[in-house]
Amino acid sequence: METPRMPKGAMKMPQENSNINFPGAELLPADVGVLEERIGHRFTDRRLLLEALTHSSFSNEHRGERLPCNERLEFLGDSVLSVITSEHIFVRFPDNPEGELTRMRAELVCEKALAVYAGEIGLGHYLLLGNGEEKGGGRERKSIVADAFEALIAAVYLDGGDADGAVDGRCAVRKYLLPLIDDMMDEILRQWHGADYKTLLQQLVQRSEGEVLEYVTVGATGPDHDKVFSVEARLNSNIIGSGKAHSKRAAEQEAARQALELFGEL
């Protein structure tokens, strides 16, 4: 698969001061810096960030402002995502045949997975949506946040590289994308091998009436783009397992696995 190349001249970055005030700059959410912290990338060209966050419904309602929507970035982001994911699983699973790698990639880059990644960084909160999409729950709609996640990947890819190719934008993307992919890959492998620990634990608990199982997030450490969550599995308020991972979902699975070991089920 061919690696996406930067178009010549496309990465002539403006000076930082000239990038503060540009048409549409005021539309960026006031707290968009939090999103940048979560992905570990501070945009040099914030116009790319604005474009990645602009849904077509918003662009259509503000045609006089000539705001580009994120569909073109989504197109590029789809390719960048595929290349980075393919390369990563190719290296991580050196003994797996082509068919299994293809299946893995398909599950890692499908709409459902992208929506989960978007949720992990809270992307829906920052999107610019038209009134109809806003009222219709567009910020939580899988198709919208999944497409926006691909657009954000492209924006980081373009902003993180340079015109001469001396700096590869894929490095900036990998920094926040690979932890999300690894957590999802671990969950996919558990499902393939019949080891969905949370489901197994829930089935075990349901054998007795009145038992209350819950997962409680008790801590989060590290920078936003590389945060580690600590979760406890509690049965009737008693701690029966704990887990740490880059996502709450993966930490809950680890806590459930420890609980199953405690009960002698593993």
Short mmCIF file of N, CA, C and O in Angstrom, two decimals, residues 6-120:
data_model
loop_
_atom_site.label_atom_id
_atom_site.label_comp_id
_atom_site.label_asym_id
_atom_site.label_seq_id
_atom_site.Cartn_x
_atom_site.Cartn_y
_atom_site.Cartn_z
N MET A 6 2.88 14.15 0.85
CA MET A 6 2.46 15.53 1.02
C MET A 6 2.50 16.23 -0.33
O MET A 6 3.47 16.12 -1.06
N PRO A 7 1.47 16.95 -0.71
CA PRO A 7 1.49 17.70 -1.96
C PRO A 7 2.55 18.79 -1.88
O PRO A 7 2.73 19.43 -0.85
N LYS A 8 3.29 18.97 -2.97
CA LYS A 8 4.36 19.96 -2.98
C LYS A 8 3.81 21.35 -2.68
O LYS A 8 2.82 21.79 -3.26
N GLY A 9 4.50 22.02 -1.79
CA GLY A 9 4.13 23.38 -1.45
C GLY A 9 2.98 23.48 -0.48
O GLY A 9 2.65 24.57 -0.01
N ALA A 10 2.37 22.35 -0.13
CA ALA A 10 1.18 22.41 0.73
C ALA A 10 1.52 22.72 2.16
O ALA A 10 0.68 23.18 2.91
N MET A 11 2.77 22.50 2.56
CA MET A 11 3.10 22.65 3.96
C MET A 11 3.98 23.86 4.25
O MET A 11 4.79 23.87 5.14
N LYS A 12 3.83 24.89 3.46
CA LYS A 12 4.53 26.14 3.73
C LYS A 12 3.81 26.81 4.88
O LYS A 12 2.82 27.53 4.69
N MET A 13 4.26 26.54 6.09
CA MET A 13 3.53 26.98 7.27
C MET A 13 3.63 28.50 7.46
O MET A 13 4.71 29.08 7.34
N PRO A 14 2.53 29.14 7.83
CA PRO A 14 2.57 30.56 8.12
C PRO A 14 3.26 30.80 9.46
O PRO A 14 3.36 29.91 10.28
N GLN A 15 3.71 32.02 9.64
CA GLN A 15 4.27 32.39 10.93
C GLN A 15 3.19 32.29 11.99
O GLN A 15 2.01 32.49 11.72
N GLU A 16 3.59 31.97 13.21
CA GLU A 16 2.61 31.71 14.26
C GLU A 16 1.67 32.88 14.46
O GLU A 16 0.47 32.71 14.60
N ASN A 17 2.19 34.13 14.44
CA ASN A 17 1.35 35.28 14.69
C ASN A 17 0.30 35.47 13.60
O ASN A 17 -0.81 35.89 13.85
N SER A 18 0.68 35.16 12.34
CA SER A 18 -0.26 35.31 11.24
C SER A 18 -1.33 34.24 11.28
O SER A 18 -2.29 34.30 10.53
N ASN A 19 -1.16 33.27 12.15
CA ASN A 19 -2.09 32.15 12.21
C ASN A 19 -3.11 32.31 13.33
O ASN A 19 -3.98 31.49 13.50
N ILE A 20 -2.97 33.36 14.11
CA ILE A 20 -3.89 33.58 15.22
C ILE A 20 -5.21 34.14 14.72
O ILE A 20 -6.28 33.69 15.10
N ASN A 21 -5.13 35.13 13.84
CA ASN A 21 -6.33 35.76 13.31
C ASN A 21 -6.46 35.42 11.82
O ASN A 21 -5.67 35.89 11.00
N PHE A 22 -7.45 34.63 11.50
CA PHE A 22 -7.73 34.27 10.12
C PHE A 22 -9.24 34.14 10.00
O PHE A 22 -9.94 33.97 11.01
N PRO A 23 -9.78 34.22 8.79
CA PRO A 23 -11.23 34.13 8.63
C PRO A 23 -11.79 32.85 9.25
O PRO A 23 -11.38 31.75 8.90
N GLY A 24 -12.68 33.02 10.22
CA GLY A 24 -13.28 31.87 10.88
C GLY A 24 -12.61 31.47 12.18
O GLY A 24 -13.08 30.56 12.86
N ALA A 25 -11.51 32.15 12.54
CA ALA A 25 -10.79 31.77 13.76
C ALA A 25 -11.68 31.83 14.99
O ALA A 25 -11.54 31.01 15.90
N GLU A 26 -12.61 32.78 14.99
CA GLU A 26 -13.48 32.94 16.16
C GLU A 26 -14.46 31.78 16.31
O GLU A 26 -15.10 31.65 17.36
N LEU A 27 -14.58 30.94 15.29
CA LEU A 27 -15.50 29.81 15.35
C LEU A 27 -14.94 28.62 16.11
O LEU A 27 -15.68 27.73 16.53
N LEU A 28 -13.62 28.59 16.26
CA LEU A 28 -13.02 27.49 17.02
C LEU A 28 -13.52 27.52 18.46
O LEU A 28 -13.56 28.59 19.07
N PRO A 29 -13.92 26.38 19.01
CA PRO A 29 -14.38 26.36 20.41
C PRO A 29 -13.32 26.94 21.34
O PRO A 29 -12.12 26.75 21.14
N ALA A 30 -13.77 27.66 22.34
CA ALA A 30 -12.84 28.32 23.25
C ALA A 30 -11.92 27.34 23.96
O ALA A 30 -10.79 27.66 24.29
N ASP A 31 -12.42 26.12 24.19
CA ASP A 31 -11.63 25.13 24.92
C ASP A 31 -10.98 24.10 24.00
O ASP A 31 -10.66 23.00 24.42
N VAL A 32 -10.79 24.47 22.72
CA VAL A 32 -10.22 23.51 21.77
C VAL A 32 -8.80 23.11 22.14
O VAL A 32 -8.31 22.06 21.72
N GLY A 33 -8.14 23.94 22.96
CA GLY A 33 -6.80 23.59 23.42
C GLY A 33 -6.79 22.29 24.22
O GLY A 33 -5.78 21.57 24.22
N VAL A 34 -7.90 21.97 24.87
CA VAL A 34 -7.99 20.71 25.61
C VAL A 34 -7.91 19.53 24.65
O VAL A 34 -7.26 18.52 24.94
N LEU A 35 -8.57 19.67 23.50
CA LEU A 35 -8.51 18.61 22.49
C LEU A 35 -7.07 18.44 22.00
O LEU A 35 -6.59 17.31 21.84
N GLU A 36 -6.39 19.55 21.78
CA GLU A 36 -5.00 19.48 21.33
C GLU A 36 -4.12 18.78 22.37
O GLU A 36 -3.21 18.01 22.02
N GLU A 37 -4.39 19.03 23.64
CA GLU A 37 -3.64 18.36 24.70
C GLU A 37 -3.92 16.86 24.69
O GLU A 37 -3.01 16.05 24.89
N ARG A 38 -5.16 16.49 24.44
CA ARG A 38 -5.52 15.07 24.45
C ARG A 38 -4.83 14.29 23.33
O ARG A 38 -4.50 13.12 23.50
N ILE A 39 -4.64 14.94 22.19
CA ILE A 39 -3.98 14.26 21.08
C ILE A 39 -2.48 14.54 21.03
O ILE A 39 -1.77 13.99 20.18
N GLY A 40 -2.00 15.38 21.95
CA GLY A 40 -0.57 15.65 22.02
C GLY A 40 -0.03 16.42 20.84
O GLY A 40 1.14 16.27 20.46
N HIS A 41 -0.87 17.25 20.22
CA HIS A 41 -0.42 18.03 19.06
C HIS A 41 -1.01 19.43 19.10
O HIS A 41 -2.23 19.59 19.11
N ARG A 42 -0.14 20.43 19.13
CA ARG A 42 -0.57 21.82 19.07
C ARG A 42 -0.44 22.30 17.63
O ARG A 42 0.65 22.29 17.07
N PHE A 43 -1.55 22.67 17.03
CA PHE A 43 -1.55 23.00 15.61
C PHE A 43 -0.79 24.29 15.32
O PHE A 43 -0.97 25.31 15.99
N THR A 44 0.07 24.21 14.32
CA THR A 44 0.72 25.40 13.79
C THR A 44 -0.25 26.14 12.88
O THR A 44 -0.41 27.35 12.98
N ASP A 45 -0.87 25.41 11.98
CA ASP A 45 -1.87 25.98 11.09
C ASP A 45 -3.26 25.62 11.63
O ASP A 45 -3.79 24.54 11.36
N ARG A 46 -3.82 26.54 12.38
CA ARG A 46 -5.10 26.24 13.04
C ARG A 46 -6.27 26.23 12.07
O ARG A 46 -7.37 25.80 12.41
N ARG A 47 -6.02 26.68 10.83
CA ARG A 47 -7.07 26.57 9.82
C ARG A 47 -7.35 25.10 9.50
O ARG A 47 -8.49 24.74 9.18
N LEU A 48 -6.33 24.27 9.59
CA LEU A 48 -6.53 22.84 9.39
C LEU A 48 -7.42 22.26 10.50
O LEU A 48 -8.28 21.42 10.25
N LEU A 49 -7.19 22.72 11.72
CA LEU A 49 -8.00 22.26 12.84
C LEU A 49 -9.45 22.67 12.66
O LEU A 49 -10.37 21.88 12.87
N LEU A 50 -9.66 23.93 12.24
CA LEU A 50 -11.03 24.42 12.02
C LEU A 50 -11.72 23.60 10.94
O LEU A 50 -12.88 23.20 11.09
N GLU A 51 -11.01 23.31 9.87
CA GLU A 51 -11.60 22.53 8.78
C GLU A 51 -11.96 21.13 9.24
O GLU A 51 -13.03 20.59 8.88
N ALA A 52 -11.10 20.52 10.04
CA ALA A 52 -11.36 19.16 10.52
C ALA A 52 -12.60 19.10 11.41
O ALA A 52 -13.28 18.06 11.45
N LEU A 53 -12.89 20.17 12.10
CA LEU A 53 -14.02 20.19 13.03
C LEU A 53 -15.32 20.67 12.40
O LEU A 53 -16.37 20.64 13.06
N THR A 54 -15.27 21.11 11.15
CA THR A 54 -16.43 21.70 10.50
C THR A 54 -17.21 20.66 9.71
O THR A 54 -16.75 20.16 8.68
N HIS A 55 -18.41 20.34 10.17
CA HIS A 55 -19.29 19.40 9.47
C HIS A 55 -19.95 20.12 8.29
O HIS A 55 -20.14 21.34 8.31
N SER A 56 -20.32 19.37 7.28
CA SER A 56 -20.90 19.96 6.08
C SER A 56 -22.19 20.73 6.39
O SER A 56 -22.50 21.73 5.73
N SER A 57 -22.94 20.29 7.40
CA SER A 57 -24.18 20.99 7.75
C SER A 57 -23.89 22.40 8.23
O SER A 57 -24.66 23.33 7.93
N PHE A 58 -22.81 22.59 8.96
CA PHE A 58 -22.43 23.92 9.43
C PHE A 58 -21.94 24.76 8.26
O PHE A 58 -22.29 25.94 8.13
N SER A 59 -21.12 24.16 7.41
CA SER A 59 -20.59 24.87 6.25
C SER A 59 -21.72 25.35 5.34
O SER A 59 -21.69 26.47 4.84
N ASN A 60 -22.72 24.49 5.15
CA ASN A 60 -23.85 24.85 4.28
C ASN A 60 -24.67 26.00 4.86
O ASN A 60 -25.21 26.82 4.11
N GLU A 61 -24.77 26.06 6.18
CA GLU A 61 -25.54 27.13 6.82
C GLU A 61 -24.77 28.43 6.89
O GLU A 61 -25.34 29.47 7.22
N HIS A 62 -23.47 28.39 6.59
CA HIS A 62 -22.62 29.59 6.64
C HIS A 62 -21.87 29.77 5.32
O HIS A 62 -20.68 30.01 5.29
N ARG A 63 -22.62 29.63 4.22
CA ARG A 63 -21.99 29.69 2.91
C ARG A 63 -21.32 31.03 2.62
O ARG A 63 -20.34 31.10 1.90
N GLY A 64 -21.86 32.08 3.21
CA GLY A 64 -21.27 33.40 2.99
C GLY A 64 -19.86 33.51 3.52
O GLY A 64 -19.07 34.34 3.05
N GLU A 65 -19.53 32.66 4.51
CA GLU A 65 -18.19 32.70 5.10
C GLU A 65 -17.21 31.78 4.38
O GLU A 65 -16.03 31.75 4.70
N ARG A 66 -17.72 30.99 3.43
CA ARG A 66 -16.88 30.11 2.61
C ARG A 66 -16.00 29.21 3.47
O ARG A 66 -14.78 29.12 3.27
N LEU A 67 -16.63 28.56 4.43
CA LEU A 67 -15.89 27.65 5.30
C LEU A 67 -15.84 26.26 4.68
O LEU A 67 -16.89 25.67 4.39
N PRO A 68 -14.66 25.72 4.45
CA PRO A 68 -14.59 24.35 3.92
C PRO A 68 -15.00 23.35 4.99
O PRO A 68 -14.63 23.48 6.15
N CYS A 69 -15.78 22.36 4.61
CA CYS A 69 -16.15 21.31 5.57
C CYS A 69 -15.04 20.26 5.61
O CYS A 69 -14.07 20.33 4.86
N ASN A 70 -15.19 19.28 6.46
CA ASN A 70 -14.10 18.33 6.71
C ASN A 70 -14.09 17.12 5.77
O ASN A 70 -13.34 16.18 5.98
N GLU A 71 -14.90 17.15 4.71
CA GLU A 71 -15.01 15.96 3.85
C GLU A 71 -13.71 15.67 3.09
O GLU A 71 -13.36 14.51 2.89
N ARG A 72 -13.02 16.71 2.61
CA ARG A 72 -11.76 16.47 1.90
C ARG A 72 -10.70 15.90 2.86
O ARG A 72 -9.96 14.98 2.50
N LEU A 73 -10.65 16.43 4.07
CA LEU A 73 -9.71 15.90 5.06
C LEU A 73 -10.07 14.47 5.43
O LEU A 73 -9.20 13.63 5.65
N GLU A 74 -11.36 14.20 5.50
CA GLU A 74 -11.81 12.83 5.79
C GLU A 74 -11.27 11.87 4.73
O GLU A 74 -10.82 10.75 5.05
N PHE A 75 -11.31 12.28 3.48
CA PHE A 75 -10.81 11.46 2.38
C PHE A 75 -9.33 11.12 2.58
O PHE A 75 -8.92 9.96 2.46
N LEU A 76 -8.53 12.13 2.92
CA LEU A 76 -7.11 11.89 3.14
C LEU A 76 -6.89 11.08 4.41
O LEU A 76 -6.06 10.16 4.44
N GLY A 77 -7.62 11.41 5.46
CA GLY A 77 -7.45 10.73 6.74
C GLY A 77 -7.72 9.25 6.65
O GLY A 77 -7.09 8.44 7.34
N ASP A 78 -8.65 8.86 5.79
CA ASP A 78 -8.96 7.45 5.59
C ASP A 78 -7.72 6.70 5.12
O ASP A 78 -7.42 5.59 5.60
N SER A 79 -6.97 7.29 4.21
CA SER A 79 -5.75 6.65 3.68
C SER A 79 -4.64 6.63 4.72
O SER A 79 -3.94 5.63 4.88
N VAL A 80 -4.47 7.75 5.42
CA VAL A 80 -3.42 7.82 6.44
C VAL A 80 -3.69 6.80 7.54
O VAL A 80 -2.79 6.08 7.99
N LEU A 81 -4.94 6.72 7.97
CA LEU A 81 -5.34 5.75 9.00
C LEU A 81 -5.04 4.33 8.55
O LEU A 81 -4.51 3.52 9.32
N SER A 82 -5.36 4.02 7.30
CA SER A 82 -5.15 2.67 6.79
C SER A 82 -3.67 2.31 6.74
O SER A 82 -3.28 1.20 7.12
N VAL A 83 -2.85 3.26 6.29
CA VAL A 83 -1.40 3.00 6.20
C VAL A 83 -0.79 2.79 7.57
O VAL A 83 -0.06 1.81 7.80
N ILE A 84 -1.09 3.67 8.51
CA ILE A 84 -0.51 3.57 9.85
C ILE A 84 -0.97 2.30 10.55
O ILE A 84 -0.19 1.60 11.20
N THR A 85 -2.26 2.00 10.43
CA THR A 85 -2.80 0.79 11.06
C THR A 85 -2.18 -0.46 10.45
O THR A 85 -1.79 -1.39 11.16
N SER A 86 -2.10 -0.50 9.12
CA SER A 86 -1.52 -1.66 8.43
C SER A 86 -0.08 -1.88 8.85
O SER A 86 0.34 -3.02 9.15
N GLU A 87 0.69 -0.82 8.88
CA GLU A 87 2.10 -0.92 9.27
C GLU A 87 2.24 -1.41 10.70
O GLU A 87 3.08 -2.26 11.01
N HIS A 88 1.38 -0.89 11.58
CA HIS A 88 1.48 -1.23 13.00
C HIS A 88 1.17 -2.70 13.25
O HIS A 88 1.92 -3.39 13.96
N ILE A 89 0.08 -3.20 12.67
CA ILE A 89 -0.27 -4.60 12.93
C ILE A 89 0.66 -5.54 12.17
O ILE A 89 0.88 -6.68 12.61
N PHE A 90 1.22 -5.09 11.07
CA PHE A 90 2.20 -5.90 10.34
C PHE A 90 3.42 -6.17 11.22
O PHE A 90 3.95 -7.28 11.25
N VAL A 91 3.86 -5.14 11.95
CA VAL A 91 5.01 -5.28 12.83
C VAL A 91 4.64 -6.01 14.11
O VAL A 91 5.39 -6.85 14.61
N ARG A 92 3.46 -5.72 14.65
CA ARG A 92 3.06 -6.31 15.94
C ARG A 92 2.77 -7.80 15.82
O ARG A 92 2.99 -8.56 16.77
N PHE A 93 2.29 -8.24 14.66
CA PHE A 93 1.93 -9.65 14.47
C PHE A 93 2.73 -10.24 13.30
O PHE A 93 2.17 -10.47 12.22
N PRO A 94 4.02 -10.48 13.51
CA PRO A 94 4.89 -10.92 12.41
C PRO A 94 4.56 -12.31 11.86
O PRO A 94 4.98 -12.64 10.75
N ASP A 95 3.83 -13.13 12.62
CA ASP A 95 3.56 -14.49 12.19
C ASP A 95 2.15 -14.69 11.64
O ASP A 95 1.80 -15.80 11.21
N ASN A 96 1.33 -13.65 11.67
CA ASN A 96 -0.05 -13.79 11.20
C ASN A 96 -0.13 -13.69 9.68
O ASN A 96 0.52 -12.83 9.08
N PRO A 97 -0.95 -14.53 9.05
CA PRO A 97 -1.09 -14.49 7.59
C PRO A 97 -1.86 -13.26 7.12
O PRO A 97 -2.52 -12.58 7.92
N GLU A 98 -1.79 -13.02 5.83
CA GLU A 98 -2.41 -11.83 5.24
C GLU A 98 -3.90 -11.75 5.55
O GLU A 98 -4.43 -10.67 5.84
N GLY A 99 -4.60 -12.89 5.50
CA GLY A 99 -6.03 -12.88 5.74
C GLY A 99 -6.40 -12.36 7.12
O GLY A 99 -7.34 -11.58 7.28
N GLU A 100 -5.65 -12.79 8.14
CA GLU A 100 -5.93 -12.35 9.51
C GLU A 100 -5.60 -10.87 9.68
O GLU A 100 -6.32 -10.13 10.37
N LEU A 101 -4.49 -10.42 9.07
CA LEU A 101 -4.13 -9.01 9.16
C LEU A 101 -5.20 -8.14 8.51
O LEU A 101 -5.54 -7.07 9.02
N THR A 102 -5.72 -8.60 7.39
CA THR A 102 -6.78 -7.85 6.70
C THR A 102 -8.02 -7.75 7.58
O THR A 102 -8.67 -6.71 7.67
N ARG A 103 -8.36 -8.86 8.23
CA ARG A 103 -9.52 -8.87 9.12
C ARG A 103 -9.30 -7.93 10.31
O ARG A 103 -10.22 -7.20 10.70
N MET A 104 -8.09 -7.97 10.88
CA MET A 104 -7.77 -7.07 11.99
C MET A 104 -7.93 -5.61 11.58
O MET A 104 -8.57 -4.81 12.27
N ARG A 105 -7.32 -5.28 10.43
CA ARG A 105 -7.39 -3.88 9.98
C ARG A 105 -8.83 -3.44 9.77
O ARG A 105 -9.20 -2.33 10.13
N ALA A 106 -9.63 -4.31 9.17
CA ALA A 106 -11.03 -3.96 8.91
C ALA A 106 -11.77 -3.62 10.21
O ALA A 106 -12.56 -2.66 10.25
N GLU A 107 -11.50 -4.36 11.27
CA GLU A 107 -12.18 -4.10 12.54
C GLU A 107 -11.62 -2.87 13.25
O GLU A 107 -12.33 -2.20 13.99
N LEU A 108 -10.35 -2.57 12.99
CA LEU A 108 -9.72 -1.42 13.66
C LEU A 108 -10.07 -0.10 13.01
O LEU A 108 -9.96 0.95 13.67
N VAL A 109 -10.49 -0.11 11.75
CA VAL A 109 -10.76 1.15 11.06
C VAL A 109 -12.22 1.27 10.64
O VAL A 109 -12.57 2.18 9.90
N CYS A 110 -13.08 0.38 11.13
CA CYS A 110 -14.50 0.47 10.79
C CYS A 110 -15.14 1.65 11.53
O CYS A 110 -14.56 2.21 12.47
N GLU A 111 -16.34 2.00 11.10
CA GLU A 111 -17.03 3.15 11.70
C GLU A 111 -17.21 3.00 13.20
O GLU A 111 -17.02 3.95 13.97
N LYS A 112 -17.54 1.78 13.64
CA LYS A 112 -17.75 1.54 15.07
C LYS A 112 -16.48 1.82 15.86
O LYS A 112 -16.52 2.48 16.91
N ALA A 113 -15.34 1.36 15.36
CA ALA A 113 -14.07 1.58 16.06
C ALA A 113 -13.70 3.06 16.06
O ALA A 113 -13.27 3.60 17.08
N LEU A 114 -13.89 3.72 14.92
CA LEU A 114 -13.54 5.14 14.83
C LEU A 114 -14.39 5.97 15.80
O LEU A 114 -13.90 6.94 16.39
N ALA A 115 -15.65 5.59 15.95
CA ALA A 115 -16.52 6.31 16.88
C ALA A 115 -16.03 6.13 18.32
O ALA A 115 -16.11 7.06 19.13
N VAL A 116 -15.51 4.95 18.62
CA VAL A 116 -14.94 4.71 19.96
C VAL A 116 -13.71 5.59 20.16
O VAL A 116 -13.54 6.22 21.21
N TYR A 117 -12.81 5.63 19.17
CA TYR A 117 -11.62 6.47 19.27
C TYR A 117 -12.02 7.93 19.49
O TYR A 117 -11.44 8.63 20.33
N ALA A 118 -13.01 8.38 18.71
CA ALA A 118 -13.47 9.76 18.84
C ALA A 118 -14.01 10.03 20.24
O ALA A 118 -13.79 11.11 20.81
N GLY A 119 -14.71 9.04 20.79
CA GLY A 119 -15.24 9.19 22.14
C GLY A 119 -14.15 9.28 23.18
O GLY A 119 -14.29 10.01 24.17
N GLU A 120 -13.06 8.55 22.97
CA GLU A 120 -11.95 8.57 23.93
C GLU A 120 -11.33 9.96 24.06
O GLU A 120 -10.84 10.33 25.12
#
